PDB file of C-alpha atoms and ligand atoms in Angstrom:
ATOM      1  CA  MET A   1      19.471  -1.078   6.308  1.00 98.00           C
ATOM      2  CA  LEU A   2      16.243  -1.203   7.601  1.00 98.00           C
ATOM      3  CA  LEU A   3      13.129  -1.395   6.744  1.00 98.00           C
ATOM      4  CA  TYR A   4      10.502  -0.529   8.953  1.00 98.00           C
ATOM      5  CA  ASP A   5       7.957  -3.113   7.806  1.00 98.00           C
ATOM      6  CA  LEU A   6       4.385  -5.430   8.153  1.00 96.00           C
ATOM      7  CA  ASP A   7       4.621  -8.356   7.237  1.00 95.00           C
ATOM      8  CA  ALA A   8       0.477  -8.292   6.413  1.00 94.00           C
ATOM      9  CA  SER A   9       1.072  -4.798   4.237  1.00 96.00           C
ATOM     10  CA  GLY A  10       1.393  -5.341   0.647  1.00 97.00           C
ATOM     11  CA  ASN A  11       3.074  -1.933   0.248  1.00 98.00           C
ATOM     12  CA  CYS A  12       5.934  -3.495   2.463  1.00 98.00           C
ATOM     13  CA  TYR A  13       6.008  -6.934   0.445  1.00 98.00           C
ATOM     14  CA  LYS A  14       6.594  -4.614  -2.405  1.00 98.00           C
ATOM     15  CA  ILE A  15      10.081  -3.902  -1.336  1.00 98.00           C
ATOM     16  CA  ARG A  16      10.636  -7.607   0.422  1.00 98.00           C
ATOM     17  CA  LEU A  17       9.586  -9.116  -2.995  1.00 98.00           C
ATOM     18  CA  PHE A  18      12.393  -7.099  -4.652  1.00 98.00           C
ATOM     19  CA  ALA A  19      15.027  -7.662  -2.160  1.00 98.00           C
ATOM     20  CA  ALA A  20      14.636 -11.161  -2.419  1.00 98.00           C
ATOM     21  CA  LEU A  21      14.656 -10.852  -6.294  1.00 98.00           C
ATOM     22  CA  THR A  22      18.244  -8.976  -6.339  1.00 98.00           C
ATOM     23  CA  ASN A  23      19.605 -10.454  -3.747  1.00 97.00           C
ATOM     24  CA  THR A  24      19.224  -7.727  -0.871  1.00 98.00           C
ATOM     25  CA  LYS A  25      19.911  -6.849   2.711  1.00 98.00           C
ATOM     26  CA  LEU A  26      17.696  -5.505   4.662  1.00 98.00           C
ATOM     27  CA  ASP A  27      17.078  -6.038   8.276  1.00 98.00           C
ATOM     28  CA  LEU A  28      13.396  -6.242   8.830  1.00 98.00           C
ATOM     29  CA  VAL A  29      12.016  -4.112  12.056  1.00 98.00           C
ATOM     30  CA  PRO A  30       8.490  -4.576  12.369  1.00 97.00           C
ATOM     31  CA  VAL A  31       5.557  -1.916  13.196  1.00 97.00           C
ATOM     32  CA  ASP A  32       2.887  -2.795  15.297  1.00 96.00           C
ATOM     33  CA  LEU A  33       0.111  -0.949  13.727  1.00 94.00           C
ATOM     34  CA  ALA A  34      -2.535  -2.614  15.497  1.00 92.00           C
ATOM     35  CA  SER A  35      -1.494  -1.240  18.522  1.00 95.00           C
ATOM     36  CA  GLY A  36      -0.660   2.255  16.769  1.00 96.00           C
ATOM     37  CA  GLU A  37       2.742   2.137  17.512  1.00 97.00           C
ATOM     38  CA  ASN A  38       2.909   3.557  13.880  1.00 97.00           C
ATOM     39  CA  HIS A  39       1.500   7.079  15.624  1.00 96.00           C
ATOM     40  CA  ASP A  40       4.628   7.203  18.228  1.00 97.00           C
ATOM     41  CA  PRO A  41       6.360  10.086  18.127  1.00 97.00           C
ATOM     42  CA  ASP A  42       9.764   8.459  17.177  1.00 97.00           C
ATOM     43  CA  PHE A  43       7.766   6.568  14.654  1.00 98.00           C
ATOM     44  CA  ARG A  44       6.536   9.823  13.043  1.00 98.00           C
ATOM     45  CA  LYS A  45      10.285  11.519  12.888  1.00 98.00           C
ATOM     46  CA  LEU A  46      10.617   9.018  10.328  1.00 98.00           C
ATOM     47  CA  ASN A  47       7.675   9.131   8.881  1.00 98.00           C
ATOM     48  CA  PRO A  48       5.291  11.820   9.168  1.00 98.00           C
ATOM     49  CA  PHE A  49       2.128  10.030   7.681  1.00 98.00           C
ATOM     50  CA  GLY A  50       2.631   7.527   9.669  1.00 98.00           C
ATOM     51  CA  GLU A  51       2.719   4.453   7.495  1.00 98.00           C
ATOM     52  CA  VAL A  52       5.018   1.770   6.930  1.00 98.00           C
ATOM     53  CA  PRO A  53       6.862   0.914   4.728  1.00 98.00           C
ATOM     54  CA  VAL A  54      10.295   3.269   5.771  1.00 98.00           C
ATOM     55  CA  LEU A  55      13.832   2.677   4.085  1.00 98.00           C
ATOM     56  CA  VAL A  56      16.537   3.779   6.706  1.00 98.00           C
ATOM     57  CA  ASP A  57      20.159   3.928   5.027  1.00 98.00           C
ATOM     58  CA  GLY A  58      22.828   5.035   6.991  1.00 98.00           C
ATOM     59  CA  ASP A  59      21.458   9.174   7.732  1.00 98.00           C
ATOM     60  CA  PHE A  60      18.960   8.825   4.576  1.00 98.00           C
ATOM     61  CA  THR A  61      15.514   7.895   5.792  1.00 98.00           C
ATOM     62  CA  LEU A  62      12.612   7.325   3.301  1.00 98.00           C
ATOM     63  CA  ARG A  63       9.080   6.902   2.756  1.00 98.00           C
ATOM     64  CA  ASP A  64       6.539   5.224  -0.161  1.00 98.00           C
ATOM     65  CA  SER A  65       7.527   1.591  -1.369  1.00 98.00           C
ATOM     66  CA  GLN A  66       7.264   3.076  -4.727  1.00 98.00           C
ATOM     67  CA  ALA A  67       9.741   5.724  -4.043  1.00 98.00           C
ATOM     68  CA  ILE A  68      12.108   3.032  -2.230  1.00 98.00           C
ATOM     69  CA  LEU A  69      11.986   0.595  -4.913  1.00 98.00           C
ATOM     70  CA  VAL A  70      13.195   3.092  -7.088  1.00 98.00           C
ATOM     71  CA  TYR A  71      15.954   3.953  -4.810  1.00 98.00           C
ATOM     72  CA  LEU A  72      17.523   0.466  -3.861  1.00 98.00           C
ATOM     73  CA  ALA A  73      16.930  -0.464  -7.664  1.00 98.00           C
ATOM     74  CA  ALA A  74      19.165   2.253  -8.594  1.00 98.00           C
ATOM     75  CA  ARG A  75      21.772   1.485  -6.404  1.00 97.00           C
ATOM     76  CA  LEU A  76      22.406  -2.286  -7.999  1.00 96.00           C
ATOM     77  CA  ALA A  77      25.332  -2.955  -9.930  1.00 92.00           C
ATOM     78  CA  ASN A  78      22.826  -4.762 -12.916  1.00 93.00           C
ATOM     79  CA  ARG A  79      20.743  -2.011 -13.323  1.00 96.00           C
ATOM     80  CA  ALA A  80      18.288  -4.457 -14.771  1.00 97.00           C
ATOM     81  CA  TRP A  81      15.508  -3.380 -12.477  1.00 98.00           C
ATOM     82  CA  TRP A  82      15.871   0.064 -13.372  1.00 98.00           C
ATOM     83  CA  PRO A  83      17.581   0.834 -15.943  1.00 98.00           C
ATOM     84  CA  GLU A  84      19.488   4.586 -16.211  1.00 97.00           C
ATOM     85  CA  ASP A  85      17.711   5.845 -20.163  1.00 98.00           C
ATOM     86  CA  ALA A  86      14.999   8.609 -19.427  1.00 98.00           C
ATOM     87  CA  MET A  87      12.307   6.319 -21.563  1.00 98.00           C
ATOM     88  CA  SER A  88      12.784   3.180 -19.937  1.00 98.00           C
ATOM     89  CA  GLN A  89      12.537   5.210 -16.448  1.00 98.00           C
ATOM     90  CA  ALA A  90       9.481   7.445 -17.832  1.00 98.00           C
ATOM     91  CA  THR A  91       8.071   3.912 -19.010  1.00 98.00           C
ATOM     92  CA  ILE A  92       8.395   1.942 -15.300  1.00 98.00           C
ATOM     93  CA  THR A  93       7.652   5.386 -13.643  1.00 98.00           C
ATOM     94  CA  GLN A  94       4.234   5.594 -15.223  1.00 98.00           C
ATOM     95  CA  TRP A  95       3.221   2.006 -14.222  1.00 98.00           C
ATOM     96  CA  LEU A  96       4.452   3.024 -10.227  1.00 98.00           C
ATOM     97  CA  SER A  97       1.956   5.678 -11.072  1.00 98.00           C
ATOM     98  CA  VAL A  98      -0.625   3.457 -11.295  1.00 98.00           C
ATOM     99  CA  ALA A  99       0.241   1.435  -8.970  1.00 98.00           C
ATOM    100  CA  SER A 100       0.320   4.185  -6.057  1.00 98.00           C
ATOM    101  CA  SER A 101      -2.835   5.266  -6.998  1.00 98.00           C
ATOM    102  CA  GLU A 102      -5.425   3.021  -9.477  1.00 98.00           C
ATOM    103  CA  VAL A 103      -4.034  -0.196  -7.741  1.00 98.00           C
ATOM    104  CA  ARG A 104      -4.316   1.889  -4.092  1.00 98.00           C
ATOM    105  CA  ASN A 105      -7.472   3.010  -5.172  1.00 98.00           C
ATOM    106  CA  GLY A 106      -9.077  -0.773  -6.461  1.00 98.00           C
ATOM    107  CA  PRO A 107      -8.117  -4.071  -5.493  1.00 98.00           C
ATOM    108  CA  ASN A 108      -5.991  -2.221  -2.350  1.00 98.00           C
ATOM    109  CA  ALA A 109      -8.737  -0.391  -1.067  1.00 98.00           C
ATOM    110  CA  ALA A 110     -11.443  -3.527  -1.584  1.00 98.00           C
ATOM    111  CA  ARG A 111      -8.712  -5.578   0.851  1.00 96.00           C
ATOM    112  CA  LEU A 112      -8.976  -3.073   2.761  1.00 96.00           C
ATOM    113  CA  ILE A 113     -12.806  -2.984   3.764  1.00 97.00           C
ATOM    114  CA  HIS A 114     -12.768  -6.850   3.349  1.00 95.00           C
ATOM    115  CA  LYS A 115     -10.067  -7.920   5.663  1.00 94.00           C
ATOM    116  CA  PHE A 116      -9.350  -5.351   7.847  1.00 93.00           C
ATOM    117  CA  GLY A 117     -12.803  -3.125   8.466  1.00 95.00           C
ATOM    118  CA  ASP A 118     -11.594  -0.353   6.655  1.00 95.00           C
ATOM    119  CA  PRO A 119     -14.384   2.840   6.644  1.00 96.00           C
ATOM    120  CA  LEU A 120     -13.768   2.965   2.632  1.00 97.00           C
ATOM    121  CA  ASP A 121     -16.815   2.966   0.026  1.00 98.00           C
ATOM    122  CA  MET A 122     -16.913  -0.450  -1.723  1.00 98.00           C
ATOM    123  CA  GLY A 123     -18.732   0.888  -4.752  1.00 98.00           C
ATOM    124  CA  THR A 124     -15.780   3.333  -5.258  1.00 98.00           C
ATOM    125  CA  ALA A 125     -13.241   0.655  -5.104  1.00 98.00           C
ATOM    126  CA  MET A 126     -15.021  -1.786  -7.000  1.00 98.00           C
ATOM    127  CA  HIS A 127     -15.206   1.517  -9.864  1.00 98.00           C
ATOM    128  CA  TRP A 128     -11.781   1.488  -9.929  1.00 98.00           C
ATOM    129  CA  THR A 129     -11.394  -1.905  -9.872  1.00 98.00           C
ATOM    130  CA  ASP A 130     -13.530  -2.588 -12.557  1.00 98.00           C
ATOM    131  CA  LYS A 131     -11.593   0.726 -14.822  1.00 98.00           C
ATOM    132  CA  LEU A 132      -8.639  -1.035 -13.999  1.00 98.00           C
ATOM    133  CA  LEU A 133      -8.481  -4.736 -14.516  1.00 98.00           C
ATOM    134  CA  PRO A 134      -9.310  -4.746 -17.995  1.00 98.00           C
ATOM    135  CA  VAL A 135      -6.506  -2.495 -18.734  1.00 98.00           C
ATOM    136  CA  LEU A 136      -3.892  -4.215 -16.872  1.00 98.00           C
ATOM    137  CA  ASN A 137      -4.883  -8.048 -18.368  1.00 98.00           C
ATOM    138  CA  ALA A 138      -4.695  -6.208 -22.311  1.00 98.00           C
ATOM    139  CA  HIS A 139      -1.580  -4.823 -21.504  1.00 98.00           C
ATOM    140  CA  VAL A 140      -0.165  -8.285 -20.262  1.00 98.00           C
ATOM    141  CA  GLU A 141      -1.956  -9.797 -23.499  1.00 98.00           C
ATOM    142  CA  THR A 142       0.880  -8.673 -25.773  1.00 96.00           C
ATOM    143  CA  GLN A 143       4.168  -8.486 -23.382  1.00 98.00           C
ATOM    144  CA  ASP A 144       5.178 -10.677 -20.520  1.00 98.00           C
ATOM    145  CA  TRP A 145       6.193  -7.793 -18.473  1.00 98.00           C
ATOM    146  CA  PHE A 146       4.521  -4.773 -17.402  1.00 98.00           C
ATOM    147  CA  ALA A 147       7.299  -1.732 -18.377  1.00 98.00           C
ATOM    148  CA  LEU A 148      10.447  -3.136 -20.519  1.00 98.00           C
ATOM    149  CA  ARG A 149      11.280  -6.609 -21.974  1.00 97.00           C
ATOM    150  CA  ARG A 150      12.069  -8.541 -18.569  1.00 98.00           C
ATOM    151  CA  PRO A 151      11.196  -7.598 -15.076  1.00 98.00           C
ATOM    152  CA  THR A 152      11.046  -4.477 -13.750  1.00 98.00           C
ATOM    153  CA  ILE A 153      10.368  -2.671 -10.474  1.00 98.00           C
ATOM    154  CA  ALA A 154       7.051  -1.660 -12.574  1.00 98.00           C
ATOM    155  CA  ASP A 155       6.520  -5.682 -11.990  1.00 98.00           C
ATOM    156  CA  CYS A 156       7.308  -5.767  -8.285  1.00 98.00           C
ATOM    157  CA  ALA A 157       4.840  -2.440  -7.642  1.00 98.00           C
ATOM    158  CA  LEU A 158       2.008  -3.892  -9.552  1.00 98.00           C
ATOM    159  CA  PHE A 159       2.083  -7.503  -7.855  1.00 98.00           C
ATOM    160  CA  PRO A 160       1.046  -7.458  -4.417  1.00 98.00           C
ATOM    161  CA  TYR A 161      -1.880  -5.672  -3.963  1.00 98.00           C
ATOM    162  CA  LEU A 162      -3.061  -7.625  -7.680  1.00 98.00           C
ATOM    163  CA  ALA A 163      -2.077 -11.120  -6.755  1.00 97.00           C
ATOM    164  CA  LEU A 164      -4.089 -10.256  -2.928  1.00 97.00           C
ATOM    165  CA  ALA A 165      -7.093  -8.877  -4.792  1.00 97.00           C
ATOM    166  CA  PRO A 166      -9.363 -12.157  -3.901  1.00 96.00           C
ATOM    167  CA  GLU A 167      -9.001 -11.406  -0.307  1.00 95.00           C
ATOM    168  CA  GLY A 168     -10.448  -8.208  -1.215  1.00 96.00           C
ATOM    169  CA  GLY A 169     -13.566 -10.036  -3.116  1.00 96.00           C
ATOM    170  CA  ILE A 170     -12.328  -9.560  -6.579  1.00 97.00           C
ATOM    171  CA  SER A 171     -12.033 -12.336  -8.760  1.00 96.00           C
ATOM    172  CA  LEU A 172      -8.974 -12.563 -10.926  1.00 97.00           C
ATOM    173  CA  THR A 173     -10.736 -15.486 -13.260  1.00 97.00           C
ATOM    174  CA  PRO A 174     -11.763 -12.635 -16.247  1.00 97.00           C
ATOM    175  CA  TYR A 175      -8.553 -11.499 -16.736  1.00 98.00           C
ATOM    176  CA  PRO A 176      -6.748 -14.470 -17.693  1.00 98.00           C
ATOM    177  CA  ALA A 177      -3.494 -12.323 -19.066  1.00 98.00           C
ATOM    178  CA  LEU A 178      -3.311 -10.984 -15.395  1.00 98.00           C
ATOM    179  CA  MET A 179      -3.003 -14.325 -13.464  1.00 98.00           C
ATOM    180  CA  ARG A 180      -0.924 -15.344 -16.284  1.00 98.00           C
ATOM    181  CA  TRP A 181       1.345 -12.283 -15.611  1.00 98.00           C
ATOM    182  CA  LEU A 182       1.473 -12.855 -11.624  1.00 98.00           C
ATOM    183  CA  ASP A 183       2.228 -16.793 -12.172  1.00 97.00           C
ATOM    184  CA  ARG A 184       4.931 -15.513 -13.544  1.00 98.00           C
ATOM    185  CA  VAL A 185       6.205 -13.310 -11.103  1.00 98.00           C
ATOM    186  CA  ARG A 186       5.699 -16.114  -8.625  1.00 97.00           C
ATOM    187  CA  ASP A 187       8.076 -18.063 -10.815  1.00 98.00           C
ATOM    188  CA  LEU A 188      10.792 -15.580 -10.676  1.00 98.00           C
ATOM    189  CA  PRO A 189      14.426 -17.085  -8.931  1.00 98.00           C
ATOM    190  CA  GLY A 190      13.967 -15.825  -5.269  1.00 98.00           C
ATOM    191  CA  PHE A 191      10.679 -15.296  -5.009  1.00 98.00           C
ATOM    192  CA  ILE A 192       9.485 -14.858  -1.564  1.00 97.00           C
ATOM    193  CA  PRO A 193       5.356 -15.317  -0.854  1.00 95.00           C
ATOM    194  CA  VAL A 194       3.074 -13.290   1.395  1.00 92.00           C
ATOM    195  CA  PRO A 195       0.480 -14.242   3.474  1.00 83.00           C
ATOM    196  CA  GLY A 196      -2.960 -14.292   1.777  1.00 76.00           C
ATOM    197  CA  LEU A 197      -1.397 -14.462  -1.411  1.00 74.00           C
ATOM    198  CA  TYR A 198      -3.551 -16.607  -3.731  1.00 59.00           C
ATOM    199  CA  GLY A 199      -2.825 -20.319  -3.778  1.00 41.00           C
ATOM    200  CA  ASP A 200       0.354 -19.814  -1.077  1.00 40.00           C
ATOM    201  CA  CYS A 201      -1.771 -19.587   1.936  1.00 32.00           C
TER     202      CYS A 201
HETATM  203  N1  GSH B 301       2.178   5.420  -0.303  1.00 81.48           N
HETATM  204  C1  GSH B 301       2.060   4.979   0.576  1.00 81.48           C
HETATM  205  C2  GSH B 301       1.527   3.959   0.878  1.00 81.48           C
HETATM  206  C3  GSH B 301       1.791   3.214   2.743  1.00 81.48           C
HETATM  207  C4  GSH B 301       0.787   2.868   3.019  1.00 81.48           C
HETATM  208  O1  GSH B 301      -0.491   2.961   2.743  1.00 81.48           O
HETATM  209  N2  GSH B 301       1.203   1.814   4.015  1.00 81.48           N
HETATM  210  C5  GSH B 301      -0.333   1.462   4.980  1.00 81.48           C
HETATM  211  C6  GSH B 301      -0.064  -0.005   5.284  1.00 81.48           C
HETATM  212  S1  GSH B 301       0.417  -0.858   4.025  1.00 81.48           S
HETATM  213  C7  GSH B 301       0.460   1.838   6.685  1.00 81.48           C
HETATM  214  O2  GSH B 301       1.100   2.301   7.337  1.00 81.48           O
HETATM  215  N3  GSH B 301      -1.120   2.746   7.310  1.00 81.48           N
HETATM  216  C8  GSH B 301      -1.010   3.090   8.721  1.00 81.48           C
HETATM  217  C9  GSH B 301      -2.109   4.593   8.228  1.00 81.48           C
HETATM  218  O3  GSH B 301      -2.013   4.468   7.886  1.00 81.48           O
HETATM  219  O4  GSH B 301      -2.597   4.713   9.589  1.00 81.48           O
HETATM  220  C10 GSH B 301       3.348   3.947   0.187  1.00 81.48           C
HETATM  221  O5  GSH B 301       3.563   3.248  -0.669  1.00 81.48           O
HETATM  222  O6  GSH B 301       4.775   3.255   0.994  1.00 81.48           O
END
């Protein structure tokens, strides 16, 4: 399987992290966003939105980090990361939605502004962040993992942009339970870091 990838992308890191934690073999194809390679017609055939990550598995092409996590986890013999029952899948999906909505509009947007100079509004990003982080912190005060009693793809989807939040000027110090959850993810066998991850680089 090919993963069209960018090393600094938290969305791509979700997939690389999951693959590392589950011994899933992926061949990385770097995409140079800085030179606009993601807007080349060939890449647009893979993803008309011009975004990484994109997974290609034979004839099957899939965009969106959450969708790719579901696909990869569903193909594993060990269904621990994406179990087959409806309640588990729905519970995980509600956190995948938080990753693609609240986290994207909050800490991810703040990092895009701070680190990459994207023309987004910091006030809006902080509004989302201030609403999000207390909820996440309270959730992991009472349970170790976001969706189930063990790590799932929900944790892989949430980890990158929360761990990278300091790159957006967001301190995680007021959220000790969330920091303990970050540490639990970092302690998982097979864990790999990403450039800029707090404490690692
Ligand atoms: N919903 C998508 C968002 C992907 C996305 O925003 N990718 C960024 C890199 S992290 C990108 O390729 N941006 C290129 C652009 O917007 O021009 C996902 O979760 O994979």
